[in-house]
């Protein structure tokens, strides 16, 4: 399952700052339809994501009925992305777990 969307980078400050792109509601609804086939526990969904020329593997985190795409520093920093920036994502849900 492939999904394209544009979202705004958000920052969560815990012990260390983490950056995410919230998946829009409509795309989150599509993901929920295949979540049981994709999750490997705790509701996380393995994905391959692409931002610009960077392709990376990660897992979506469930949050308030939607999902958050974690942004690795190896992707975020070279693209100069920070909280509040809009980013276009192409994402493939990896069915069957990691």
C-alpha atoms as a printed R data frame, in Angstrom:
   type eleno elety resid chain resno      x      y      z
1  ATOM     1    CA   UNK     A     1  0.000  0.000  0.000
2  ATOM     2    CA   UNK     A     2  1.490  3.337 -1.075
3  ATOM     3    CA   UNK     A     3  0.473  6.673  0.384
4  ATOM     4    CA   UNK     A     4  1.529 10.200 -0.595
5  ATOM     5    CA   UNK     A     5  0.841 13.152  1.673
6  ATOM     6    CA   UNK     A     6  2.093 16.531  2.787
7  ATOM     7    CA   UNK     A     7  2.311 17.347  6.472
8  ATOM     8    CA   UNK     A     8  3.905 19.743  8.906
9  ATOM     9    CA   UNK     A     9  6.927 18.676 10.954
10 ATOM    10    CA   UNK     A    10  6.224 18.723 14.684
11 ATOM    11    CA   UNK     A    11  8.625 18.443 17.602
12 ATOM    12    CA   UNK     A    12  8.067 16.430 20.760
13 ATOM    13    CA   UNK     A    13 10.395 17.343 23.580
14 ATOM    14    CA   UNK     A    14 11.100 14.478 25.920
15 ATOM    15    CA   UNK     A    15 14.481 13.523 27.290
16 ATOM    16    CA   UNK     A    16 15.688 14.320 23.752
17 ATOM    17    CA   UNK     A    17 13.835 16.139 20.982
18 ATOM    18    CA   UNK     A    18 12.033 13.959 18.464
19 ATOM    19    CA   UNK     A    19 10.512 15.089 15.184
20 ATOM    20    CA   UNK     A    20  7.455 13.623 13.481
21 ATOM    21    CA   UNK     A    21  5.155 14.252 10.543
22 ATOM    22    CA   UNK     A    22  1.514 13.559 11.440
23 ATOM    23    CA   UNK     A    23 -0.258 11.450  8.820
24 ATOM    24    CA   UNK     A    24 -3.463 13.247  7.704
25 ATOM    25    CA   UNK     A    25 -6.846 11.854  8.802
26 ATOM    26    CA   UNK     A    26 -7.885 10.397  5.429
27 ATOM    27    CA   UNK     A    27 -4.583  8.556  4.989
28 ATOM    28    CA   UNK     A    28 -4.670  7.388  8.627
29 ATOM    29    CA   UNK     A    29 -8.123  5.889  7.963
30 ATOM    30    CA   UNK     A    30 -6.684  3.969  4.974
31 ATOM    31    CA   UNK     A    31 -3.828  2.688  7.153
32 ATOM    32    CA   UNK     A    32 -6.239  1.523  9.873
33 ATOM    33    CA   UNK     A    33 -7.921 -0.697  7.266
34 ATOM    34    CA   UNK     A    34 -4.707 -2.728  6.826
35 ATOM    35    CA   UNK     A    35 -3.225 -2.227 10.309
36 ATOM    36    CA   UNK     A    36 -3.961 -5.772 11.500
37 ATOM    37    CA   UNK     A    37 -1.953 -7.181  8.558
38 ATOM    38    CA   UNK     A    38  0.946 -4.774  9.079
39 ATOM    39    CA   UNK     A    39  1.521 -4.267 12.793
40 ATOM    40    CA   UNK     A    40  4.094 -6.284 14.671
41 ATOM    41    CA   UNK     A    41  2.824 -5.179 18.084
42 ATOM    42    CA   UNK     A    42  1.802 -2.110 20.109
43 ATOM    43    CA   UNK     A    43 -0.043 -0.775 17.047
44 ATOM    44    CA   UNK     A    44  3.129  0.378 15.268
45 ATOM    45    CA   UNK     A    45  3.109  0.015 11.480
46 ATOM    46    CA   UNK     A    46  6.367 -0.665  9.574
47 ATOM    47    CA   UNK     A    47  6.888  1.601  6.576
48 ATOM    48    CA   UNK     A    48  9.405  2.624  3.995
49 ATOM    49    CA   UNK     A    49  9.271  6.386  3.548
50 ATOM    50    CA   UNK     A    50 10.772  8.803  1.062
51 ATOM    51    CA   UNK     A    51 11.357 12.506  1.566
52 ATOM    52    CA   UNK     A    52 13.169 14.201 -1.289
53 ATOM    53    CA   UNK     A    53 15.924 11.825 -2.365
54 ATOM    54    CA   UNK     A    54 16.155 10.134  1.052
55 ATOM    55    CA   UNK     A    55 14.518  6.735  1.514
56 ATOM    56    CA   UNK     A    56 14.385  5.227  4.995
57 ATOM    57    CA   UNK     A    57 12.641  2.530  7.018
58 ATOM    58    CA   UNK     A    58 10.818  3.271 10.249
59 ATOM    59    CA   UNK     A    59  7.513  2.534 11.972
60 ATOM    60    CA   UNK     A    60  4.449  4.731 12.321
61 ATOM    61    CA   UNK     A    61  3.384  5.405 15.907
62 ATOM    62    CA   UNK     A    62 -0.356  5.371 16.665
63 ATOM    63    CA   UNK     A    63 -1.514  8.666 18.231
64 ATOM    64    CA   UNK     A    64 -5.069  9.883 18.936
65 ATOM    65    CA   UNK     A    65 -6.654  7.732 16.201
66 ATOM    66    CA   UNK     A    66 -4.003  8.709 13.635
67 ATOM    67    CA   UNK     A    67 -0.328  8.021 13.073
68 ATOM    68    CA   UNK     A    68  2.976  9.853 13.433
69 ATOM    69    CA   UNK     A    69  5.880  9.287 11.042
70 ATOM    70    CA   UNK     A    70  9.182  9.645 12.944
71 ATOM    71    CA   UNK     A    71 11.772 11.774 11.157
72 ATOM    72    CA   UNK     A    72 15.278 10.471 11.602
73 ATOM    73    CA   UNK     A    73 17.998 13.101 11.966
74 ATOM    74    CA   UNK     A    74 19.806 11.496  9.017
75 ATOM    75    CA   UNK     A    75 16.840 12.561  6.860
76 ATOM    76    CA   UNK     A    76 15.752 15.734  8.623
77 ATOM    77    CA   UNK     A    77 19.107 17.517  8.943
78 ATOM    78    CA   UNK     A    78 20.347 17.210  5.317
79 ATOM    79    CA   UNK     A    79 16.984 18.553  4.121
80 ATOM    80    CA   UNK     A    80 17.126 21.404  6.658
81 ATOM    81    CA   UNK     A    81 13.768 20.391  8.142
82 ATOM    82    CA   UNK     A    82 12.591 21.690 11.500
83 ATOM    83    CA   UNK     A    83  9.323 22.097 13.393
84 ATOM    84    CA   UNK     A    84  6.718 23.969 11.354
85 ATOM    85    CA   UNK     A    85  8.123 23.035  7.937
86 ATOM    86    CA   UNK     A    86  5.855 21.364  5.385
87 ATOM    87    CA   UNK     A    87  7.184 18.154  3.905
88 ATOM    88    CA   UNK     A    88  5.952 15.814  1.173
89 ATOM    89    CA   UNK     A    89  6.156 12.107  2.001
90 ATOM    90    CA   UNK     A    90  5.801  9.008 -0.137
91 ATOM    91    CA   UNK     A    91  5.266  6.020  2.094
92 ATOM    92    CA   UNK     A    92  4.844  2.268  1.570
93 ATOM    93    CA   UNK     A    93  3.176  0.199  4.274
94 ATOM    94    CA   UNK     A    94  5.134 -3.023  4.786
95 ATOM    95    CA   UNK     A    95  2.524 -5.730  5.275
96 ATOM    96    CA   UNK     A    96  3.516 -8.712  7.377
97 ATOM    97    CA   UNK     A    97  5.606 -6.849  9.976
98 ATOM    98    CA   UNK     A    98  9.269 -5.866  9.935
